[in-house]
Amino acid sequence: MPVLLLLTLLLAAPGLNGDLIWFDELTSISHAGGVNGPFSPLEIAESVQRHSPKHTPLFFEILALWGALAGWHQVVLRALPLFCGLLALAWIYRLGADFIDARAGLYACLLLALNAFWLDYFHEIRMYTLQFMLLAALAWHYLTITRAAAARRLHWAGLIGCAALSLYAQPFSIFFLLALGLWHLRWLRHPQRFWGVGLAVLVAALFYLPWLPVTLHGLTTKFDTAADAMPLPQALSVFLRLLGNGQALLLLIPFAGLVIAMRASYMRRLLPFLFLAGASLLALLAANEWVGLIPLRRSRYFFLTWGMLALALGGGLAGIQWRWLATLFFVVYAAAGLSFRNADDYLSHQGTVWAARLYPPLETIARALRGNTRAQDFVVGFTDANFVNRASKQGKSTADYYFETLLGIDGTLIPSDWDGDQLAAQLGERLANNPYLLLLHDPQAPPASLVATRDGIDRLYKPCDIALDQPRLFVQRYVDRRLSCQRAYQPIQYDNGIRIVDKFGGYDEAAQTVRLVTGWEVANLAQLRQYNVSLQILSADQHNVAQIDRHLYDNILTWHAAELPTAHLPPGDYRAVVIVYDRNSKSKLTGVDLTSGETGPILPIAPFTIER
């Protein structure tokens, strides 16, 4: 068994950094606080309740602990489902060895370890390997309790814990629990164990009761699978195709072994697993027919049946006398998996994974930029799929994950096929008043929109130094035309933790306005609702002659640009200043200009002179 786990590790480990974070993985990271966090356990639960009520919080809580301990890089985060997947295989082997025979357990694990579709989820930052592990552990504790001469307290605790936690890992675990309940009602004849198990499952249900209203709300108001759920014939076909590594006919060999086993006492050992797999599959398919649960893009929902079915099929293979046939089966099964993995329609079973294939090499870019950026840089790159900019839960995109979470700076990706009109309409919004840009592209495959994007940037910014010049990555630094390339930041620090990371302004004589740009950071999100910002123009005798006030939460973060009119002002010297004050008490905060050392509630942004 250790050799099999090592083989699985070798097969799954390349996927840890083999592709980019895709949308569902971004959802997991967002709920765990990896893009806007850190989050407390309560905040994680609130995020799931608000944004993904169809899901449950256990995996995201564990992911948050793992991220806080090991970091938020994709390789580290994907190690968590890999670990759960290896534990799941260990439990499957234990089930087979304890209740069928060791060879059946080994064959069941081989079926799973060599399955291309299942192996992909060993490096998906999702809850499915965790759910798989908990359901396998649940089955082991149940069979141990109902078949052992005397069950220990640890087994009862394991039964309760695995039942409750499997629901908190993924609510579709209810179909497995229903199958287990049917088996219990039909076959268990030990009165004391019968009622003891029933009470244990009731206790597990009570543990899940606080989250049940959230699940029911998600299934009624956030239900998005009914329209394209697979009809029964397609669902069965997809189920067999995925389990058969793209070749459903291969499953005839272990099924033949099951047919042979039916004529022997060996079948009694296989029956629990065959029943649990069949009953949970029937319950899942019936629910799919009734309300529509399983679209093709969410074929992963079948996994809750695979553990028990793998054990039954493994037992069928182990029951065949010709062992060479089992060896041949697994060789062909592995080869079929390699072919299936490269099939044109393979990714259609996995949601929006396909879009990540069109993203730029973001992990490589983040690694190359590390150590070559400044705190307020804003990355502008290019992508063949605008989906990379789509905001997930907590309002962050895949691009945000690679730039903000991994690099600590912000950025955007321009669609490679945008024409000049699209860029003219949206480039300013994409740049979002950021004064410091890093424009990057692949010089060996320049995007079609590069020239138009660079022209649009040149109108507002001036080029500075070249940050990186590599064969596949060229990075040019730009700065707002009102600033110099060598300019240092001019921050203001307020005594409650609010910070202006930089500030500048300029008088436009032709437009008769003063444009002020400020970059903001807050110590906590509550401050966004508590404080307002006032940008004012003061005359030489300190009179307020123009003013614009904004709530701090009102599109201020991170960079805010405001224009104050000056047409009504007489010639003279003026100062543009900033004031932060409490919304309710109107009391002003005291800050310190870290460039000049000036301290007070009114701090300068830029002086200017009207000469007309």
Coordinates of C-alpha atoms in Angstrom, one line a residue:
M1 CA 0.0 0.0 0.0
P2 CA 2.8 2.5 0.7
V3 CA 4.1 1.9 -2.8
L4 CA 0.6 2.6 -4.2
L5 CA 0.3 5.9 -2.3
L6 CA 3.8 6.9 -3.5
L7 CA 2.7 6.1 -7.1
T8 CA -0.4 8.2 -6.6
L9 CA 1.7 11.0 -5.2
L10 CA 4.0 10.9 -8.2
L11 CA 1.0 11.0 -10.6
A12 CA -0.8 13.8 -8.8
A13 CA 2.1 16.0 -7.7
P14 CA 2.9 17.5 -11.2
G15 CA -0.6 19.0 -11.2
L16 CA 0.1 21.1 -8.1
N17 CA 1.8 23.7 -10.3
G18 CA 0.8 22.3 -13.7
D19 CA -1.9 24.8 -14.5
L20 CA -3.4 28.1 -13.3
I21 CA -6.0 28.7 -10.6
W22 CA -9.4 28.4 -12.2
F23 CA -12.7 30.0 -11.2
D24 CA -13.9 27.4 -8.7
E25 CA -10.5 27.3 -7.0
L26 CA -10.6 31.1 -6.8
T27 CA -14.0 30.7 -5.0
S28 CA -12.4 28.4 -2.4
I29 CA -9.5 30.8 -1.9
S30 CA -11.9 33.8 -1.6
H31 CA -14.1 32.1 1.0
A32 CA -11.0 31.1 3.0
G33 CA -9.8 34.8 3.1
G34 CA -6.9 34.3 0.7
V35 CA -7.7 37.4 -1.4
N36 CA -9.4 39.8 1.1
G37 CA -8.4 38.3 4.4
P38 CA -7.4 37.0 6.7
F39 CA -10.9 35.9 7.8
S40 CA -11.9 34.6 11.1
P41 CA -13.9 31.3 11.2
L42 CA -17.1 33.2 11.6
E43 CA -16.2 35.5 8.6
I44 CA -15.6 32.4 6.5
A45 CA -19.0 31.0 7.4
E46 CA -20.6 34.3 6.7
S47 CA -18.9 34.4 3.3
V48 CA -20.1 31.0 2.3
Q49 CA -23.6 31.8 3.6
R50 CA -23.8 35.0 1.6
H51 CA -22.1 34.0 -1.6
S52 CA -22.3 30.2 -1.9
P53 CA -25.2 28.9 0.3
K54 CA -25.3 25.7 -1.7
H55 CA -21.9 24.8 -0.2
T56 CA -20.8 24.2 3.4
P57 CA -17.9 25.8 5.2
L58 CA -15.7 22.9 6.4
F59 CA -13.2 22.8 3.6
F60 CA -12.8 26.6 3.5
E61 CA -12.2 26.7 7.3
I62 CA -9.5 24.0 6.9
L63 CA -8.0 25.8 3.9
A64 CA -7.8 29.1 5.8
L65 CA -5.8 27.4 8.6
W66 CA -3.6 25.8 6.0
G67 CA -3.1 29.0 4.1
A68 CA -2.2 30.9 7.3
L69 CA 0.3 28.2 8.2
A70 CA 1.9 27.5 4.9
G71 CA 1.1 30.5 2.7
W72 CA -1.3 31.2 -0.2
H73 CA 0.7 30.0 -3.2
Q74 CA -1.2 27.7 -5.5
V75 CA 1.3 24.8 -5.0
V76 CA 0.9 25.0 -1.2
L77 CA -2.9 25.3 -1.3
R78 CA -3.3 22.4 -3.7
A79 CA -1.2 20.2 -1.3
L80 CA -4.2 20.1 1.0
P81 CA -6.6 18.3 -1.4
L82 CA -3.7 16.0 -2.4
F83 CA -3.2 15.1 1.3
C84 CA -6.9 14.4 1.7
G85 CA -6.9 12.3 -1.5
L86 CA -4.1 10.2 -0.2
L87 CA -5.9 9.7 3.1
A88 CA -9.0 8.7 1.1
L89 CA -7.1 6.0 -0.6
A90 CA -5.7 4.8 2.7
W91 CA -9.3 4.5 4.1
I92 CA -10.4 2.7 0.9
Y93 CA -7.6 0.2 1.3
R94 CA -8.5 -0.3 5.0
L95 CA -12.1 -0.9 4.2
G96 CA -11.2 -3.5 1.6
A97 CA -8.5 -5.2 3.7
D98 CA -10.8 -5.4 6.8
F99 CA -14.1 -6.3 5.2
I100 CA -13.2 -8.0 1.9
D101 CA -9.5 -8.9 1.5
A102 CA -6.3 -7.1 1.0
R103 CA -6.2 -7.7 -2.7
A104 CA -9.6 -6.2 -3.1
G105 CA -8.6 -3.1 -1.2
L106 CA -5.4 -2.8 -3.3
Y107 CA -7.4 -3.2 -6.6
A108 CA -10.0 -0.6 -5.4
C109 CA -7.2 1.9 -4.8
L110 CA -5.6 1.2 -8.1
L111 CA -8.9 1.9 -9.9
L112 CA -9.0 5.3 -8.2
A113 CA -5.3 6.1 -8.4
L114 CA -5.2 5.5 -12.2
N115 CA -8.5 7.3 -13.0
A116 CA -7.7 10.4 -14.9
F117 CA -10.8 12.4 -13.8
W118 CA -10.5 11.5 -10.1
L119 CA -6.8 12.2 -10.1
D120 CA -7.4 15.7 -11.4
Y121 CA -9.2 16.6 -8.1
F122 CA -6.1 15.7 -6.1
H123 CA -4.8 19.1 -7.1
E124 CA -8.1 21.1 -7.3
I125 CA -8.5 23.5 -4.4
R126 CA -12.0 22.1 -3.8
M127 CA -13.7 19.9 -1.2
Y128 CA -14.2 16.7 -3.1
T129 CA -11.2 14.7 -1.8
L130 CA -12.1 15.8 1.7
Q131 CA -15.7 14.5 1.2
F132 CA -14.4 11.3 -0.3
M133 CA -12.1 10.7 2.7
L134 CA -14.8 11.4 5.2
L135 CA -17.4 9.1 3.5
A136 CA -14.8 6.2 3.3
A137 CA -14.0 6.8 7.0
L138 CA -17.7 6.9 7.8
A139 CA -18.3 3.5 6.1
W140 CA -15.3 2.0 8.0
H141 CA -16.6 3.1 11.4
Y142 CA -20.1 1.9 10.6
L143 CA -19.0 -1.5 9.5
T144 CA -16.6 -1.8 12.4
I145 CA -19.4 -1.0 14.9
T146 CA -22.0 -3.3 13.3
R147 CA -19.6 -6.3 12.7
A148 CA -17.1 -6.1 15.6
A149 CA -17.7 -8.1 18.8
A150 CA -17.4 -4.9 20.8
A151 CA -17.2 -1.4 19.4
R152 CA -15.0 1.1 21.1
R153 CA -16.0 4.7 22.0
L154 CA -13.6 5.9 19.4
H155 CA -15.6 4.1 16.7
W156 CA -18.8 5.7 17.9
A157 CA -17.2 9.1 18.0
G158 CA -15.8 8.5 14.5
L159 CA -19.2 7.5 13.2
I160 CA -20.8 10.7 14.5
G161 CA -17.9 12.9 13.5
C162 CA -17.6 11.6 10.0
A163 CA -21.3 11.7 9.3
A164 CA -21.6 15.4 10.5
L165 CA -18.3 16.5 8.9
S166 CA -19.2 14.8 5.5
L167 CA -22.3 17.0 5.4
Y168 CA -20.2 20.1 6.3
A169 CA -17.7 19.1 3.6
Q170 CA -20.4 18.8 0.8
P171 CA -24.1 18.7 1.3
F172 CA -24.6 16.0 -1.3
S173 CA -23.2 13.6 1.2
I174 CA -26.8 13.2 2.3
F175 CA -27.3 10.7 -0.6
F176 CA -24.6 8.5 0.9
L177 CA -26.1 8.8 4.3
L178 CA -29.5 7.8 2.9
A179 CA -28.0 4.7 1.3
L180 CA -26.3 3.8 4.6
G181 CA -29.7 4.3 6.4
L182 CA -31.4 1.9 3.9
W183 CA -28.7 -0.7 4.4
H184 CA -29.0 -0.3 8.2
L185 CA -32.8 -0.7 8.1
R186 CA -32.7 -3.7 5.7
W187 CA -29.8 -5.8 7.0
L188 CA -28.8 -5.0 10.5
R189 CA -30.4 -7.4 13.0
H190 CA -28.5 -6.6 16.2
P191 CA -31.1 -4.6 18.2
Q192 CA -28.6 -2.8 20.5
R193 CA -26.4 -1.8 17.6
F194 CA -29.4 -1.0 15.5
W195 CA -30.7 1.7 17.8
G196 CA -27.2 2.9 18.8
V197 CA -26.3 3.6 15.2
G198 CA -29.6 5.4 14.7
L199 CA -29.0 7.6 17.7
A200 CA -25.4 8.3 16.6
V201 CA -26.7 9.5 13.1
L202 CA -29.4 11.6 14.8
V203 CA -26.6 13.3 16.9
A204 CA -24.7 14.0 13.6
A205 CA -27.8 15.4 12.1
L206 CA -28.2 17.7 15.1
F207 CA -24.7 19.0 14.5
Y208 CA -25.6 19.9 11.0
L209 CA -28.9 21.4 12.0
P210 CA -27.5 25.0 12.4
W211 CA -26.4 25.0 8.7
L212 CA -29.5 23.3 7.3
P213 CA -31.4 26.6 6.7
V214 CA -28.5 27.9 4.7
T215 CA -28.5 24.8 2.5
L216 CA -32.2 25.0 2.0
H217 CA -31.9 28.6 1.1
G218 CA -29.1 27.8 -1.4
L219 CA -31.2 25.1 -3.0
T220 CA -34.2 27.3 -3.4
T221 CA -32.7 30.7 -4.3
K222 CA -29.2 30.0 -5.7
F223 CA -30.2 27.0 -7.7
D224 CA -28.4 27.2 -11.1
T225 CA -28.1 23.6 -12.3
A226 CA -31.7 22.7 -13.2
A227 CA -31.7 24.3 -16.7
D228 CA -28.8 22.2 -18.1
A229 CA -28.8 19.1 -15.8
M230 CA -28.1 15.9 -17.7
P231 CA -31.1 13.6 -18.5
L232 CA -30.9 10.1 -17.1
P233 CA -29.4 8.4 -20.2
Q234 CA -26.7 11.0 -20.5
A235 CA -26.0 10.9 -16.8
L236 CA -25.5 7.2 -16.7
S237 CA -23.3 7.3 -19.9
V238 CA -21.1 10.0 -18.4
F239 CA -20.9 8.2 -15.0
L240 CA -19.7 5.0 -16.7
R241 CA -17.4 6.8 -19.1
L242 CA -15.7 8.7 -16.3
L243 CA -15.3 5.7 -14.1
G244 CA -14.0 3.7 -17.1
N245 CA -11.3 6.2 -17.9
G246 CA -13.1 7.2 -21.1
Q247 CA -13.8 3.5 -22.0
A248 CA -17.0 2.3 -20.2
L249 CA -16.6 -1.2 -21.8
L250 CA -13.5 -1.8 -19.7
L251 CA -15.7 -2.0 -16.7
L252 CA -17.2 -5.2 -18.0
I253 CA -14.2 -7.1 -16.6
P254 CA -14.7 -6.2 -12.9
F255 CA -18.4 -6.4 -13.4
A256 CA -17.9 -10.0 -14.7
G257 CA -16.0 -10.7 -11.6
L258 CA -18.9 -9.5 -9.5
V259 CA -21.3 -11.8 -11.5
I260 CA -19.0 -14.7 -10.8
A261 CA -18.8 -13.7 -7.1
M262 CA -22.6 -13.8 -6.8
R263 CA -22.4 -17.6 -6.8
A264 CA -20.1 -17.8 -3.8
S265 CA -20.0 -16.8 -0.2
Y266 CA -17.5 -14.1 -1.2
M267 CA -20.4 -12.0 -2.4
R268 CA -21.5 -11.4 1.2
R269 CA -18.4 -9.4 1.8
L270 CA -18.9 -7.3 -1.3
L271 CA -22.6 -6.7 -0.8
P272 CA -22.4 -3.7 1.6
F273 CA -20.2 -1.8 -0.8
L274 CA -22.2 -2.7 -3.9
F275 CA -25.4 -1.7 -2.1
L276 CA -24.1 1.6 -0.8
A277 CA -22.7 2.5 -4.2
G278 CA -25.9 1.5 -6.0
A279 CA -28.3 3.1 -3.5
S280 CA -26.4 6.4 -3.3
L281 CA -26.2 6.5 -7.1
L282 CA -29.9 5.8 -7.5
A283 CA -30.7 8.5 -4.9
L284 CA -28.5 11.0 -6.7
L285 CA -29.9 10.2 -10.1
A286 CA -33.5 10.3 -8.8
A287 CA -32.8 13.8 -7.3
N288 CA -31.2 14.8 -10.6
E289 CA -34.3 13.7 -12.5
W290 CA -36.6 15.5 -10.1
V291 CA -34.9 18.9 -9.7
G292 CA -31.8 18.8 -11.9
L293 CA -28.6 18.6 -9.9
I294 CA -25.9 17.4 -12.3
P295 CA -24.9 19.3 -15.4
L296 CA -22.1 17.9 -17.5
R297 CA -19.8 20.6 -16.1
R298 CA -20.3 19.2 -12.6
S299 CA -19.8 15.6 -13.2
R300 CA -17.7 15.6 -10.1
Y301 CA -20.9 15.1 -8.0
F302 CA -20.7 11.4 -8.9
F303 CA -17.6 11.0 -6.7
L304 CA -19.7 10.4 -3.6
T305 CA -20.5 6.9 -5.1
W306 CA -17.1 6.0 -6.4
G307 CA -15.4 4.9 -3.1
M308 CA -17.9 2.1 -2.4
L309 CA -18.2 1.1 -6.1
A310 CA -14.4 1.0 -6.5
L311 CA -14.4 -1.5 -3.5
A312 CA -17.1 -3.6 -5.1
L313 CA -15.3 -3.6 -8.5
G314 CA -11.9 -4.3 -6.8
G315 CA -13.5 -7.2 -5.1
G316 CA -14.8 -8.4 -8.4
L317 CA -11.3 -8.3 -9.9
A318 CA -9.9 -10.0 -6.9
G319 CA -12.4 -12.8 -7.2
I320 CA -11.2 -13.6 -10.8
Q321 CA -8.9 -16.6 -10.6
W322 CA -6.6 -15.4 -13.5
R323 CA -4.6 -12.7 -11.8
W324 CA -2.9 -11.9 -15.1
L325 CA -6.3 -10.6 -16.3
A326 CA -6.3 -8.0 -13.5
T327 CA -2.8 -6.9 -14.4
L328 CA -3.8 -6.6 -18.0
F329 CA -6.9 -4.7 -17.1
F330 CA -5.0 -2.1 -15.1
V331 CA -2.4 -1.6 -17.9
V332 CA -5.2 -1.0 -20.4
Y333 CA -7.1 1.1 -17.9
A334 CA -4.1 3.4 -17.3
A335 CA -3.5 3.8 -21.0
A336 CA -7.2 4.6 -21.6
G337 CA -6.9 7.3 -18.9
L338 CA -3.9 8.9 -20.7
S339 CA -5.9 9.0 -23.9
F340 CA -9.1 10.3 -22.2
R341 CA -7.1 13.1 -20.5
N342 CA -6.3 14.4 -24.0
A343 CA -9.7 14.0 -25.5
D344 CA -11.3 17.1 -27.0
D345 CA -14.4 16.9 -24.7
Y346 CA -12.5 16.0 -21.5
L347 CA -12.6 19.5 -20.0
S348 CA -16.4 19.8 -20.6
H349 CA -16.8 17.7 -17.5
Q350 CA -15.0 20.2 -15.3
G351 CA -16.7 23.6 -15.6
T352 CA -14.7 26.6 -16.6
V353 CA -11.3 24.9 -16.3
W354 CA -11.0 25.3 -20.1
A355 CA -10.7 29.1 -19.7
A356 CA -7.5 28.8 -17.7
R357 CA -5.8 27.3 -20.7
L358 CA -6.3 30.7 -22.4
Y359 CA -4.8 32.8 -19.6
P360 CA -1.3 34.2 -19.8
P361 CA 1.3 32.3 -17.7
L362 CA 0.4 34.2 -14.5
E363 CA 2.3 32.1 -12.1
T364 CA 5.5 32.4 -14.2
I365 CA 4.9 36.2 -14.4
A366 CA 4.4 36.5 -10.7
R367 CA 7.5 34.6 -10.0
A368 CA 9.5 36.8 -12.5
L369 CA 8.2 40.0 -11.1
R370 CA 8.9 39.1 -7.4
G371 CA 11.5 41.5 -6.2
N372 CA 11.2 43.8 -9.2
T373 CA 8.1 45.7 -8.2
R374 CA 7.3 48.7 -6.0
A375 CA 4.5 48.9 -3.4
Q376 CA 2.1 51.0 -5.6
D377 CA 2.8 49.4 -9.0
F378 CA -0.2 48.4 -11.1
V379 CA 0.4 45.6 -13.6
V380 CA -1.1 45.9 -17.1
G381 CA -0.9 42.7 -19.1
F382 CA -2.8 40.9 -21.8
T383 CA -5.0 37.8 -22.0
D384 CA -6.7 35.7 -24.6
A385 CA -9.7 35.1 -22.2
N386 CA -11.3 38.1 -20.4
F387 CA -12.7 35.6 -17.9
V388 CA -9.5 36.0 -16.0
N389 CA -10.8 39.4 -14.9
R390 CA -14.2 38.1 -13.8
A391 CA -14.8 38.8 -10.1
S392 CA -15.6 35.8 -8.0
K393 CA -16.7 35.7 -4.4
Q394 CA -15.4 38.7 -2.3
G395 CA -15.1 40.7 -5.6
K396 CA -11.7 39.4 -6.6
S397 CA -10.6 37.8 -9.9
T398 CA -8.0 35.3 -10.9
A399 CA -5.8 38.1 -12.0
D400 CA -6.2 39.7 -8.6
Y401 CA -5.1 36.4 -6.9
Y402 CA -1.8 36.3 -8.8
F403 CA -1.1 40.0 -8.6
E404 CA -2.5 41.0 -5.2
T405 CA -2.2 37.8 -3.2
L406 CA 1.1 36.5 -4.6
L407 CA 2.8 39.8 -5.5
G408 CA 1.1 42.3 -3.1
I409 CA 0.3 44.7 -5.9
D410 CA -2.8 45.3 -8.1
G411 CA -3.3 44.8 -11.8
T412 CA -5.5 44.1 -14.8
L413 CA -5.3 42.1 -18.0
I414 CA -6.4 43.6 -21.3
P415 CA -8.1 41.2 -23.8
S416 CA -5.7 40.5 -26.6
D417 CA -8.3 41.0 -29.3
W418 CA -9.7 44.4 -28.2
D419 CA -9.7 46.9 -31.0
G420 CA -9.0 50.7 -30.6
D421 CA -12.6 51.6 -30.0
Q422 CA -12.9 49.1 -27.1
L423 CA -9.7 50.3 -25.6
A424 CA -10.7 53.9 -25.9
A425 CA -13.9 53.2 -24.1
Q426 CA -12.6 51.0 -21.3
L427 CA -8.8 51.5 -20.8
G428 CA -9.3 54.5 -18.5
E429 CA -11.7 52.4 -16.3
R430 CA -9.2 49.5 -16.3
L431 CA -6.3 51.7 -15.2
A432 CA -8.5 53.2 -12.4
N433 CA -6.4 56.3 -11.8
N434 CA -3.3 54.3 -10.8
P435 CA -0.3 56.6 -11.4
Y436 CA 2.4 53.8 -11.5
L437 CA 2.1 51.2 -14.2
L438 CA 4.0 48.1 -15.3
L439 CA 3.1 47.2 -18.9
L440 CA 4.1 43.7 -19.7
H441 CA 3.8 41.4 -22.7
D442 CA 5.5 38.4 -24.4
P443 CA 7.8 39.9 -27.0
Q444 CA 7.8 36.6 -29.0
A445 CA 4.0 36.6 -29.3
P446 CA 2.9 40.3 -28.9
P447 CA -0.9 40.6 -28.5
A448 CA -2.9 42.3 -31.2
S449 CA -4.0 45.0 -28.8
L450 CA -0.5 45.9 -27.6
V451 CA 0.0 48.9 -29.9
A452 CA -3.4 50.4 -29.2
T453 CA -3.0 49.8 -25.5
R454 CA 0.5 51.4 -25.5
D455 CA -0.8 54.4 -27.4
G456 CA -3.6 54.9 -24.9
I457 CA -1.1 54.7 -22.0
D458 CA 1.3 57.1 -23.7
R459 CA -1.5 59.8 -23.7
L460 CA -1.6 59.7 -19.9
Y461 CA 1.7 58.3 -18.8
K462 CA 5.4 58.6 -19.7
P463 CA 7.8 55.7 -20.0
C464 CA 10.5 55.1 -17.4
D465 CA 12.9 52.3 -17.0
I466 CA 12.7 48.7 -18.2
A467 CA 11.9 46.5 -15.2
L468 CA 12.4 43.2 -17.0
D469 CA 13.7 42.2 -20.4
Q470 CA 13.5 38.4 -20.8
P471 CA 12.9 36.2 -23.9
R472 CA 9.2 35.7 -23.0
L473 CA 8.5 38.7 -20.7
F474 CA 9.2 42.4 -21.3
V475 CA 8.1 44.8 -18.6
Q476 CA 8.2 48.6 -19.1
R477 CA 7.6 51.0 -16.2
Y478 CA 5.3 54.0 -16.7
V479 CA 4.4 56.9 -14.5
D480 CA 1.6 59.6 -14.6
R481 CA 2.8 62.5 -16.8
R482 CA 2.5 64.9 -13.9
L483 CA 5.2 62.9 -12.0
S484 CA 8.8 62.1 -12.5
C485 CA 10.2 58.6 -12.9
Q486 CA 12.5 59.1 -9.9
R487 CA 9.7 60.5 -7.6
A488 CA 9.4 58.9 -4.2
Y489 CA 6.0 58.3 -2.6
Q490 CA 4.6 61.1 -0.4
P491 CA 2.5 59.3 2.3
I492 CA 0.3 60.6 5.1
Q493 CA -0.2 58.4 8.2
Y494 CA -3.3 59.0 10.4
D495 CA -3.3 58.1 14.0
N496 CA -6.0 55.5 13.6
G497 CA -4.2 53.5 10.9
I498 CA -5.7 55.1 7.8
R499 CA -3.0 55.9 5.3
I500 CA -2.6 57.9 2.2
V501 CA 0.1 56.0 0.4
D502 CA 0.7 58.8 -2.1
K503 CA -0.7 62.1 -3.2
F504 CA -0.3 64.7 -5.9
G505 CA -2.2 67.3 -7.8
G506 CA -2.0 69.8 -10.6
Y507 CA -3.7 72.9 -11.9
D508 CA -5.1 72.8 -15.4
E509 CA -5.3 76.4 -16.6
A510 CA -7.2 75.6 -19.7
A511 CA -9.9 73.5 -17.9
Q512 CA -9.8 75.8 -14.9
T513 CA -9.7 72.8 -12.5
V514 CA -7.3 71.3 -10.0
R515 CA -7.0 67.5 -10.3
L516 CA -6.1 65.7 -7.1
V517 CA -5.0 62.1 -6.9
T518 CA -4.8 60.2 -3.6
G519 CA -4.1 56.5 -2.9
W520 CA -5.8 55.1 0.2
E521 CA -5.4 52.2 2.6
V522 CA -7.4 51.5 5.8
A523 CA -6.5 49.5 8.8
N524 CA -9.9 47.7 8.9
L525 CA -13.0 47.6 6.8
A526 CA -15.1 49.2 9.5
Q527 CA -13.2 52.5 8.9
L528 CA -14.7 52.7 5.4
R529 CA -18.1 53.4 7.0
Q530 CA -16.9 55.5 9.9
Y531 CA -14.9 58.2 8.1
N532 CA -15.3 60.7 5.3
V533 CA -12.7 62.5 3.1
S534 CA -12.8 66.2 2.4
L535 CA -10.6 67.6 -0.4
Q536 CA -10.4 71.4 -0.2
I537 CA -8.7 74.4 -1.8
L538 CA -7.4 77.0 0.7
S539 CA -6.5 80.6 -0.2
A540 CA -3.4 82.3 1.0
D541 CA -5.3 83.5 4.1
Q542 CA -6.5 79.9 4.8
H543 CA -10.1 80.4 3.7
N544 CA -11.9 77.4 2.2
V545 CA -12.8 78.4 -1.4
A546 CA -13.6 75.0 -2.9
Q547 CA -14.5 71.7 -1.5
I548 CA -15.6 68.1 -2.4
D549 CA -16.5 65.6 0.3
R550 CA -16.8 61.8 -0.2
H551 CA -17.5 58.8 2.0
L552 CA -14.3 56.8 2.4
Y553 CA -16.2 53.7 1.1
D554 CA -17.5 55.5 -2.0
N555 CA -15.0 54.4 -4.7
I556 CA -12.0 55.9 -2.8
L557 CA -9.9 52.8 -2.5
T558 CA -7.3 52.4 -3.8
W559 CA -6.7 55.4 -6.0
H560 CA -9.1 58.3 -6.0
A561 CA -9.1 61.2 -8.5
A562 CA -11.1 64.4 -7.9
E563 CA -11.4 67.7 -9.8
L564 CA -12.2 70.9 -8.1
P565 CA -13.3 74.0 -10.1
T566 CA -11.2 77.1 -10.0
A567 CA -13.0 79.4 -12.5
H568 CA -14.5 81.4 -9.7
L569 CA -11.2 82.0 -8.0
P570 CA -9.1 85.3 -8.3
P571 CA -5.4 85.2 -9.1
G572 CA -3.2 84.2 -6.2
D573 CA -1.5 81.3 -4.4
Y574 CA -3.6 78.4 -3.2
R575 CA -3.1 75.0 -1.5
A576 CA -5.1 71.8 -2.1
V577 CA -5.4 70.0 1.2
V578 CA -7.0 66.8 2.6
I579 CA -9.0 66.2 5.7
V580 CA -10.3 63.0 7.2
Y581 CA -13.1 63.3 9.7
D582 CA -15.6 61.1 11.6
R583 CA -19.0 60.9 9.8
N584 CA -21.0 61.3 13.0
S585 CA -19.0 63.5 15.3
K586 CA -17.3 65.5 12.5
S587 CA -14.1 65.5 14.5
K588 CA -11.0 65.6 12.3
L589 CA -8.2 63.0 12.5
T590 CA -4.7 64.0 13.1
G591 CA -2.2 62.8 10.6
V592 CA 1.5 63.3 9.8
D593 CA 2.9 64.0 6.3
L594 CA 5.8 61.5 6.3
T595 CA 7.6 63.5 3.6
S596 CA 7.6 67.0 5.2
G597 CA 7.0 66.0 8.8
E598 CA 4.0 68.4 9.0
T599 CA 1.4 67.2 11.6
G600 CA -2.2 68.2 12.0
P601 CA -5.8 67.6 10.8
I602 CA -5.3 69.6 7.6
L603 CA -2.5 68.4 5.4
P604 CA -1.3 69.6 2.0
I605 CA -1.6 67.7 -1.3
A606 CA -0.3 70.3 -3.8
P607 CA 0.2 74.1 -4.0
F608 CA -0.7 75.9 -7.1
T609 CA -0.9 79.5 -8.5
I610 CA -3.6 81.1 -10.6
E611 CA -2.0 83.9 -12.7
R612 CA -4.7 85.1 -15.0

